[in-house]
mmCIF file of C-alpha atoms and ligand atoms in Angstrom:
data_model
loop_
_atom_site.group_PDB
_atom_site.id
_atom_site.type_symbol
_atom_site.label_atom_id
_atom_site.label_comp_id
_atom_site.label_asym_id
_atom_site.label_seq_id
_atom_site.Cartn_x
_atom_site.Cartn_y
_atom_site.Cartn_z
ATOM 1 C CA MET A 28 -132.888 94.752 -63.920
ATOM 2 C CA ASP A 29 -130.993 95.912 -60.461
ATOM 3 C CA GLY A 30 -129.191 93.503 -59.207
ATOM 4 C CA LYS A 31 -127.580 92.914 -55.457
ATOM 5 C CA ASN A 32 -125.720 96.635 -54.447
ATOM 6 C CA GLY A 33 -128.092 97.804 -57.580
ATOM 7 C CA HIS A 34 -126.069 97.608 -60.157
ATOM 8 C CA GLN A 35 -127.866 96.631 -63.509
ATOM 9 C CA VAL A 36 -127.470 93.336 -64.361
ATOM 10 C CA PRO A 37 -128.405 92.324 -67.986
ATOM 11 C CA ARG A 38 -132.013 90.073 -68.990
ATOM 12 C CA HIS A 39 -130.104 88.637 -71.363
ATOM 13 C CA VAL A 40 -126.566 86.982 -71.821
ATOM 14 C CA ALA A 41 -124.965 85.087 -74.992
ATOM 15 C CA VAL A 42 -121.945 83.462 -74.794
ATOM 16 C CA ILE A 43 -119.931 82.468 -77.828
ATOM 17 C CA MET A 44 -117.174 79.866 -75.352
ATOM 18 C CA ASP A 45 -114.132 80.584 -77.451
ATOM 19 C CA GLY A 46 -110.661 78.587 -76.151
ATOM 20 C CA ASN A 47 -111.050 74.859 -75.565
ATOM 21 C CA GLY A 48 -108.942 73.215 -77.618
ATOM 22 C CA ARG A 49 -106.020 75.466 -77.113
ATOM 23 C CA TRP A 50 -106.702 75.075 -72.983
ATOM 24 C CA ALA A 51 -106.245 71.517 -73.320
ATOM 25 C CA ARG A 52 -103.168 71.909 -76.086
ATOM 26 C CA ALA A 53 -101.176 74.206 -73.737
ATOM 27 C CA ARG A 54 -101.726 70.505 -71.186
ATOM 28 C CA GLY A 55 -100.620 68.328 -73.816
ATOM 29 C CA MET A 56 -104.193 66.577 -73.951
ATOM 30 C CA PRO A 57 -106.269 65.895 -76.889
ATOM 31 C CA ARG A 58 -109.318 69.079 -78.597
ATOM 32 C CA HIS A 59 -111.630 66.379 -77.150
ATOM 33 C CA ALA A 60 -109.967 66.817 -73.428
ATOM 34 C CA GLY A 61 -110.616 70.596 -73.589
ATOM 35 C CA HIS A 62 -114.538 70.815 -74.718
ATOM 36 C CA ARG A 63 -115.084 68.542 -72.097
ATOM 37 C CA SER A 64 -113.440 70.537 -69.252
ATOM 38 C CA GLY A 65 -115.468 73.331 -70.990
ATOM 39 C CA VAL A 66 -118.952 71.912 -69.476
ATOM 40 C CA LYS A 67 -117.878 72.514 -66.291
ATOM 41 C CA SER A 68 -117.236 75.901 -67.068
ATOM 42 C CA VAL A 69 -121.365 75.711 -69.056
ATOM 43 C CA ARG A 70 -122.812 74.381 -65.567
ATOM 44 C CA GLU A 71 -120.762 76.634 -63.127
ATOM 45 C CA THR A 72 -122.011 79.820 -65.492
ATOM 46 C CA VAL A 73 -125.661 78.480 -65.412
ATOM 47 C CA GLU A 74 -125.163 78.453 -62.099
ATOM 48 C CA ILE A 75 -123.937 82.379 -61.353
ATOM 49 C CA ALA A 76 -126.415 83.477 -64.361
ATOM 50 C CA ALA A 77 -129.243 82.128 -62.174
ATOM 51 C CA LYS A 78 -128.028 83.506 -58.866
ATOM 52 C CA ARG A 79 -127.030 87.248 -60.551
ATOM 53 C CA GLY A 80 -130.520 87.339 -61.842
ATOM 54 C CA VAL A 81 -129.966 87.039 -65.128
ATOM 55 C CA SER A 82 -133.148 86.267 -66.648
ATOM 56 C CA TYR A 83 -131.772 84.246 -70.278
ATOM 57 C CA LEU A 84 -128.712 82.757 -70.806
ATOM 58 C CA THR A 85 -127.322 81.916 -74.591
ATOM 59 C CA LEU A 86 -124.687 79.429 -75.841
ATOM 60 C CA PHE A 87 -123.264 79.261 -79.098
ATOM 61 C CA ALA A 88 -122.130 75.337 -78.610
ATOM 62 C CA PHE A 89 -121.876 74.384 -82.519
ATOM 63 C CA SER A 90 -122.293 76.727 -85.516
ATOM 64 C CA SER A 91 -123.292 75.604 -88.813
ATOM 65 C CA GLU A 92 -119.368 76.282 -89.638
ATOM 66 C CA ASN A 93 -118.441 73.860 -86.959
ATOM 67 C CA TRP A 94 -119.547 71.276 -89.207
ATOM 68 C CA ARG A 95 -116.181 71.501 -91.079
ATOM 69 C CA ARG A 96 -113.882 70.437 -88.403
ATOM 70 C CA PRO A 97 -112.560 66.512 -88.419
ATOM 71 C CA ALA A 98 -115.395 64.054 -88.273
ATOM 72 C CA ASP A 99 -113.983 62.574 -84.517
ATOM 73 C CA GLU A 100 -114.072 65.966 -82.772
ATOM 74 C CA VAL A 101 -117.564 66.638 -84.662
ATOM 75 C CA SER A 102 -118.678 62.914 -83.830
ATOM 76 C CA LYS A 103 -117.105 63.430 -80.241
ATOM 77 C CA LEU A 104 -118.319 67.015 -79.370
ATOM 78 C CA MET A 105 -122.230 65.563 -80.799
ATOM 79 C CA GLY A 106 -121.539 62.257 -77.594
ATOM 80 C CA LEU A 107 -120.470 65.122 -75.759
ATOM 81 C CA PHE A 108 -123.571 67.505 -76.136
ATOM 82 C CA LEU A 109 -125.912 63.759 -75.688
ATOM 83 C CA GLU A 110 -124.003 62.960 -72.457
ATOM 84 C CA ALA A 111 -124.093 66.740 -70.451
ATOM 85 C CA LEU A 112 -128.024 66.509 -71.459
ATOM 86 C CA GLN A 113 -128.687 63.300 -70.273
ATOM 87 C CA ARG A 114 -127.165 63.887 -66.899
ATOM 88 C CA GLU A 115 -127.826 67.496 -66.895
ATOM 89 C CA VAL A 116 -131.511 67.245 -67.304
ATOM 90 C CA ASP A 117 -133.128 66.508 -63.501
ATOM 91 C CA ASP A 118 -130.685 68.984 -61.873
ATOM 92 C CA LEU A 119 -131.770 71.852 -64.736
ATOM 93 C CA HIS A 120 -135.235 71.391 -63.601
ATOM 94 C CA ARG A 121 -134.745 70.905 -60.639
ATOM 95 C CA ASN A 122 -133.383 74.486 -60.489
ATOM 96 C CA LYS A 123 -136.261 75.459 -62.612
ATOM 97 C CA VAL A 124 -134.361 76.158 -66.185
ATOM 98 C CA ARG A 125 -136.705 75.941 -69.134
ATOM 99 C CA LEU A 126 -134.199 74.974 -71.728
ATOM 100 C CA ARG A 127 -134.034 75.659 -75.433
ATOM 101 C CA PHE A 128 -132.252 74.639 -78.570
ATOM 102 C CA ILE A 129 -131.481 76.580 -81.479
ATOM 103 C CA GLY A 130 -129.819 75.354 -84.992
ATOM 104 C CA ALA A 131 -130.246 73.093 -88.008
ATOM 105 C CA ARG A 132 -131.757 70.221 -85.453
ATOM 106 C CA GLU A 133 -132.488 68.074 -88.369
ATOM 107 C CA GLN A 134 -128.793 67.928 -89.359
ATOM 108 C CA LEU A 135 -128.290 66.138 -85.999
ATOM 109 C CA GLN A 136 -128.065 62.251 -84.948
ATOM 110 C CA ALA A 137 -131.724 61.632 -84.057
ATOM 111 C CA GLU A 138 -130.578 60.240 -80.965
ATOM 112 C CA LEU A 139 -129.727 63.961 -79.531
ATOM 113 C CA VAL A 140 -132.734 65.450 -81.381
ATOM 114 C CA ALA A 141 -135.041 62.989 -79.387
ATOM 115 C CA SER A 142 -132.868 64.066 -75.958
ATOM 116 C CA ILE A 143 -133.717 67.815 -76.892
ATOM 117 C CA ALA A 144 -137.200 67.453 -77.217
ATOM 118 C CA ARG A 145 -137.529 65.940 -74.379
ATOM 119 C CA ALA A 146 -135.608 67.664 -72.114
ATOM 120 C CA GLU A 147 -137.375 70.629 -73.507
ATOM 121 C CA GLU A 148 -140.790 69.580 -73.202
ATOM 122 C CA LYS A 149 -139.978 68.538 -69.638
ATOM 123 C CA THR A 150 -138.584 72.149 -68.704
ATOM 124 C CA GLN A 151 -141.382 73.716 -70.419
ATOM 125 C CA ASP A 152 -142.616 75.441 -67.833
ATOM 126 C CA ASN A 153 -140.307 76.610 -65.625
ATOM 127 C CA ASP A 154 -139.722 79.975 -64.637
ATOM 128 C CA GLY A 155 -136.545 80.563 -63.480
ATOM 129 C CA LEU A 156 -133.158 81.101 -65.852
ATOM 130 C CA CYS A 157 -134.441 80.292 -69.834
ATOM 131 C CA LEU A 158 -131.168 78.330 -70.764
ATOM 132 C CA ILE A 159 -130.785 78.740 -74.568
ATOM 133 C CA VAL A 160 -128.160 76.149 -76.834
ATOM 134 C CA ALA A 161 -126.892 76.741 -80.172
ATOM 135 C CA THR A 162 -126.711 73.850 -81.605
ATOM 136 C CA ALA A 163 -125.785 73.698 -85.179
ATOM 137 C CA TYR A 164 -126.873 77.589 -85.313
ATOM 138 C CA GLY A 165 -125.630 80.210 -87.948
ATOM 139 C CA GLY A 166 -126.828 83.588 -87.463
ATOM 140 C CA ARG A 167 -127.191 83.715 -91.723
ATOM 141 C CA TRP A 168 -128.456 80.368 -91.626
ATOM 142 C CA ASP A 169 -131.304 81.913 -88.741
ATOM 143 C CA ILE A 170 -132.030 85.238 -90.727
ATOM 144 C CA VAL A 171 -132.402 82.864 -94.847
ATOM 145 C CA GLU A 172 -135.010 80.678 -92.760
ATOM 146 C CA ALA A 173 -136.793 83.170 -91.726
ATOM 147 C CA SER A 174 -137.062 85.198 -94.750
ATOM 148 C CA LYS A 175 -138.400 81.864 -96.358
ATOM 149 C CA SER A 176 -140.523 81.660 -93.445
ATOM 150 C CA LEU A 177 -141.614 85.336 -94.799
ATOM 151 C CA ALA A 178 -141.818 84.249 -98.464
ATOM 152 C CA ARG A 179 -144.454 81.420 -97.832
ATOM 153 C CA LYS A 180 -146.764 83.473 -96.374
ATOM 154 C CA THR A 181 -146.444 86.110 -98.244
ATOM 155 C CA VAL A 182 -146.556 83.835 -100.980
ATOM 156 C CA ALA A 183 -150.067 81.896 -99.466
ATOM 157 C CA GLY A 184 -151.621 85.172 -99.516
ATOM 158 C CA GLU A 185 -150.753 85.384 -95.833
ATOM 159 C CA ILE A 186 -149.519 88.885 -95.600
ATOM 160 C CA SER A 187 -148.396 91.271 -98.673
ATOM 161 C CA ILE A 188 -144.921 92.775 -98.967
ATOM 162 C CA ASN A 189 -145.779 95.784 -97.571
ATOM 163 C CA ASP A 190 -146.179 94.233 -93.716
ATOM 164 C CA ILE A 191 -143.166 92.845 -93.496
ATOM 165 C CA ASP A 192 -140.701 95.052 -91.422
ATOM 166 C CA GLU A 193 -138.125 94.502 -88.887
ATOM 167 C CA ASP A 194 -140.899 92.645 -86.379
ATOM 168 C CA LYS A 195 -142.107 90.667 -89.047
ATOM 169 C CA LEU A 196 -138.357 89.749 -89.719
ATOM 170 C CA ALA A 197 -137.798 89.527 -85.517
ATOM 171 C CA ASN A 198 -140.247 87.189 -84.963
ATOM 172 C CA GLU A 199 -139.520 84.321 -87.446
ATOM 173 C CA LEU A 200 -135.817 84.068 -86.154
ATOM 174 C CA SER A 201 -134.846 81.475 -83.810
ATOM 175 C CA LEU A 202 -135.290 83.610 -80.814
ATOM 176 C CA SER A 203 -138.374 84.984 -81.776
ATOM 177 C CA GLY A 204 -140.422 86.315 -78.564
ATOM 178 C CA ILE A 205 -137.141 86.567 -76.472
ATOM 179 C CA PRO A 206 -135.686 89.875 -75.627
ATOM 180 C CA ASP A 207 -132.609 90.636 -77.784
ATOM 181 C CA PRO A 208 -129.523 89.666 -75.740
ATOM 182 C CA ASP A 209 -127.318 92.916 -73.427
ATOM 183 C CA LEU A 210 -124.493 91.805 -73.440
ATOM 184 C CA LEU A 211 -122.524 88.732 -75.428
ATOM 185 C CA ILE A 212 -119.667 87.591 -73.978
ATOM 186 C CA ARG A 213 -116.757 85.806 -76.274
ATOM 187 C CA THR A 214 -113.656 83.745 -74.475
ATOM 188 C CA GLY A 215 -110.274 82.611 -76.144
ATOM 189 C CA GLY A 216 -108.891 86.324 -76.844
ATOM 190 C CA GLU A 217 -110.681 86.708 -79.864
ATOM 191 C CA ARG A 218 -112.701 90.124 -81.019
ATOM 192 C CA ARG A 219 -115.301 88.720 -83.894
ATOM 193 C CA ILE A 220 -118.866 87.914 -83.776
ATOM 194 C CA SER A 221 -118.647 84.245 -85.977
ATOM 195 C CA ASN A 222 -122.317 84.564 -87.426
ATOM 196 C CA PHE A 223 -123.751 84.103 -83.881
ATOM 197 C CA LEU A 224 -126.679 86.036 -83.286
ATOM 198 C CA LEU A 225 -126.287 88.516 -86.140
ATOM 199 C CA TRP A 226 -130.021 90.019 -85.794
ATOM 200 C CA ASN A 227 -130.316 90.420 -82.548
ATOM 201 C CA LEU A 228 -127.016 91.570 -81.215
ATOM 202 C CA ALA A 229 -127.357 94.641 -82.828
ATOM 203 C CA TYR A 230 -127.468 97.266 -79.864
ATOM 204 C CA ALA A 231 -125.483 94.412 -77.261
ATOM 205 C CA GLU A 232 -122.542 95.082 -75.643
ATOM 206 C CA LEU A 233 -119.366 93.714 -75.810
ATOM 207 C CA TRP A 234 -117.199 91.597 -73.989
ATOM 208 C CA PHE A 235 -114.005 89.960 -75.107
ATOM 209 C CA CYS A 236 -111.216 88.169 -72.414
ATOM 210 C CA ASP A 237 -108.547 86.810 -72.943
ATOM 211 C CA CYS A 238 -110.210 83.188 -70.396
ATOM 212 C CA LEU A 239 -110.294 80.271 -71.834
ATOM 213 C CA TRP A 240 -113.097 79.160 -71.558
ATOM 214 C CA PRO A 241 -112.695 75.804 -69.741
ATOM 215 C CA ASP A 242 -110.615 78.694 -66.901
ATOM 216 C CA PHE A 243 -114.342 80.953 -67.791
ATOM 217 C CA ARG A 244 -115.346 81.315 -63.640
ATOM 218 C CA GLU A 245 -118.055 83.668 -61.581
ATOM 219 C CA GLN A 246 -114.576 86.171 -61.347
ATOM 220 C CA GLN A 247 -114.524 85.987 -64.867
ATOM 221 C CA PHE A 248 -118.567 86.023 -65.327
ATOM 222 C CA ASP A 249 -118.754 88.767 -62.810
ATOM 223 C CA GLU A 250 -116.392 91.344 -64.710
ATOM 224 C CA ALA A 251 -117.788 90.799 -67.445
ATOM 225 C CA LEU A 252 -121.273 91.725 -66.214
ATOM 226 C CA ALA A 253 -119.499 95.076 -64.015
ATOM 227 C CA TYR A 254 -118.030 95.757 -67.289
ATOM 228 C CA TYR A 255 -121.939 95.934 -68.892
ATOM 229 C CA SER A 256 -123.480 98.050 -65.735
ATOM 230 C CA SER A 257 -120.640 101.038 -66.279
ATOM 231 C CA ARG A 258 -121.993 100.977 -69.986
ATOM 232 C CA GLN A 259 -124.365 103.930 -71.240
ATOM 233 C CA ARG A 260 -126.991 102.172 -73.764
ATOM 234 C CA ARG A 261 -128.016 104.651 -76.710
ATOM 235 C CA TYR A 262 -129.446 102.985 -78.868
ATOM 236 C CA GLY A 263 -129.191 105.640 -81.499
ATOM 237 C CA TYR A 264 -129.643 108.475 -79.048
ATOM 238 C CA THR A 265 -127.000 111.167 -77.416
ATOM 239 C CA GLY A 266 -125.518 110.579 -74.185
ATOM 240 C CA ASP A 267 -127.709 113.675 -73.031
ATOM 241 C CA GLN A 268 -131.048 112.255 -74.297
ATOM 242 C CA VAL A 269 -130.463 108.768 -72.438
ATOM 243 C CA ALA A 270 -130.223 110.800 -69.711
HETATM 244 C C1 LIG B 326 -114.910 76.656 -79.261
HETATM 245 O O1 LIG B 326 -113.504 76.351 -78.536
HETATM 246 C C2 LIG B 326 -115.522 75.226 -78.866
HETATM 247 C C3 LIG B 326 -116.868 74.889 -79.260
HETATM 248 C C4 LIG B 326 -116.504 74.644 -80.819
HETATM 249 C C5 LIG B 326 -117.387 73.822 -78.283
HETATM 250 C C6 LIG B 326 -118.104 74.393 -77.222
HETATM 251 C C7 LIG B 326 -118.958 72.792 -76.781
HETATM 252 C C8 LIG B 326 -118.512 73.114 -74.830
HETATM 253 C C9 LIG B 326 -118.682 73.940 -74.298
HETATM 254 C C10 LIG B 326 -118.921 71.964 -74.860
HETATM 255 C C11 LIG B 326 -120.031 71.790 -73.677
HETATM 256 C C12 LIG B 326 -121.261 73.105 -74.302
HETATM 257 C C13 LIG B 326 -122.834 72.618 -73.984
HETATM 258 C C14 LIG B 326 -123.506 73.843 -74.237
HETATM 259 C C15 LIG B 326 -123.146 71.492 -72.473
HETATM 260 P P1 LIG B 326 -112.722 75.873 -79.832
HETATM 261 O O2 LIG B 326 -112.539 74.201 -80.088
HETATM 262 O O3 LIG B 326 -112.497 76.145 -81.073
HETATM 263 O O4 LIG B 326 -110.776 76.364 -79.077
HETATM 264 P P2 LIG B 326 -109.821 76.886 -80.441
HETATM 265 O O5 LIG B 326 -109.870 77.978 -80.826
HETATM 266 O O6 LIG B 326 -109.278 76.966 -78.848
HETATM 267 O O7 LIG B 326 -109.538 75.661 -80.948
#
């Protein structure tokens, strides 16, 4: 898709929002203050993504491994998700955003699960930006769940083992029906994927920046988009073939 100035705009952007804790510590504040401030960056990122013509935005809010954090931090984070969801859902709906959540929902508290279900239902027919929030999500968990689903179908005689191919497995993943991310952004200075969308990121362009998530704004997003637009995507072909 062409954006402003003829630049290639990624259809799907995935984001690992890292650095909230360090942002807070640098200010002598508790970690939770960093997460709270990170919600503002989420809001701004959603707005800019929509403005720039991105169709899908997937945010890594809480990983399968984040349950290992101190109970107080986990509980405050869950409270923050609930609060942000309840506060923002009407505004997102007015802006035609379609909300989806991926991850092990059964691990979340009942009030949050109910709120998620209401938000998804309310926004399901919207045709604007599709905002996907990964909560209690892990790429390995996703592949294991997909494999179990294929195994069940095989045992039930709905498919045979030889029917299983990449498309079949992809169809069982959390992002089934959604194009793979074109661009992965990770803030906070680390250069790793941390069990995010392991299958779906196979051909994503990777953009790492040192900026801490609460400082992530339009300028940083645009830098990532400019980087993306400078890349030639080859999917195994040679550069000459693609040109
Ligand atoms: C990683 O930073 C961040 C998280 C585990 C939580 C992300 C959550 C938000 C940005 C809150 C709002 C989200 C939504 C979707 C409303 P870190 O704590 O690992 O930072 P550190 O590496 O500096 O310790």
